[in-house]
PDB file of C-alpha atoms in Angstrom:
ATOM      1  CA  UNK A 241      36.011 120.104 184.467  1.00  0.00           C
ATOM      2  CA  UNK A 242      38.040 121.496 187.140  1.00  0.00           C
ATOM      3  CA  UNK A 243      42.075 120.349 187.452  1.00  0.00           C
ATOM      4  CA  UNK A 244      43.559 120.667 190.738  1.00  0.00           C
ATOM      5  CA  UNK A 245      46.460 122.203 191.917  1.00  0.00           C
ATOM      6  CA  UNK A 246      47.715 119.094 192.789  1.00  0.00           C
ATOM      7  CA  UNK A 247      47.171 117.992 189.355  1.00  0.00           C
ATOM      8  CA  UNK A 248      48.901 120.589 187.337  1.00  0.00           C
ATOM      9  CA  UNK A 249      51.829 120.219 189.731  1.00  0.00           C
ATOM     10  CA  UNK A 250      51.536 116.764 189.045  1.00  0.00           C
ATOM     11  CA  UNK A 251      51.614 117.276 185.216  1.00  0.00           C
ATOM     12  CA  UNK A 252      54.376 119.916 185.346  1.00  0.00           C
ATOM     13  CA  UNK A 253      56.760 117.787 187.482  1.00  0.00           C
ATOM     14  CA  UNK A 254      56.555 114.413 184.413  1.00  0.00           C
ATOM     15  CA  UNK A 255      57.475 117.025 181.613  1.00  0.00           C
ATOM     16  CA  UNK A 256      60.106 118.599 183.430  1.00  0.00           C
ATOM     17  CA  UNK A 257      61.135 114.919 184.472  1.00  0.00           C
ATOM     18  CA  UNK A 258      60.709 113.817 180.756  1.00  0.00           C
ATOM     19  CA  UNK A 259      62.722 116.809 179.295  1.00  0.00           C
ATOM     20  CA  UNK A 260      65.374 116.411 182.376  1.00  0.00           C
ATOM     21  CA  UNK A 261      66.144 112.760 180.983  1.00  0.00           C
ATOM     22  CA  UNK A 262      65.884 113.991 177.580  1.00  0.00           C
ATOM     23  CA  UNK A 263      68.383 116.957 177.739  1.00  0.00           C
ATOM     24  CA  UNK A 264      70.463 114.821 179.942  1.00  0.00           C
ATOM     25  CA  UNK A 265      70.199 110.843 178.212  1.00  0.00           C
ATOM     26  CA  UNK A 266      68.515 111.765 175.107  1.00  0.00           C
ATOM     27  CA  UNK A 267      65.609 109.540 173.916  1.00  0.00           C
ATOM     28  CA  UNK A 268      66.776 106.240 175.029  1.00  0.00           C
ATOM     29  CA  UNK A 269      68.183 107.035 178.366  1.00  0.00           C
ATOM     30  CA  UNK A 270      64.699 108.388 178.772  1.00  0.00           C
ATOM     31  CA  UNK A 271      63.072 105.287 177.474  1.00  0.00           C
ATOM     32  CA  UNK A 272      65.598 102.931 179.743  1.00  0.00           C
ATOM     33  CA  UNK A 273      64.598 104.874 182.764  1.00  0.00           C
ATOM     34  CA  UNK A 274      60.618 104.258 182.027  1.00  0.00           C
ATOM     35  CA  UNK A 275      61.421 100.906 181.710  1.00  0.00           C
ATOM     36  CA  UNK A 276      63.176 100.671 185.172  1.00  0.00           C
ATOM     37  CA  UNK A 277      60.714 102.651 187.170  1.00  0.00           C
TER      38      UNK A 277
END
């Protein structure tokens, strides 16, 4: 199975997203963002 570039980039930009909202919101300003798109 072969991942693309595009892919990891893909991956690495949602967990630095998800920690971003974390570090910044904590869990539920994270969760109220999912919600909202």
């Amino acid at each position: 199975m072969i991942i693309t570039l595009t892919s990891w980039l893909g991956i690495a930009g949602a967990v630095w997203y998800a920690s971003f909202w974390l570090s910044r919101n904590g869990f539920t300003g994270l969760v109220l963002e999912t919600r909202v798109g």
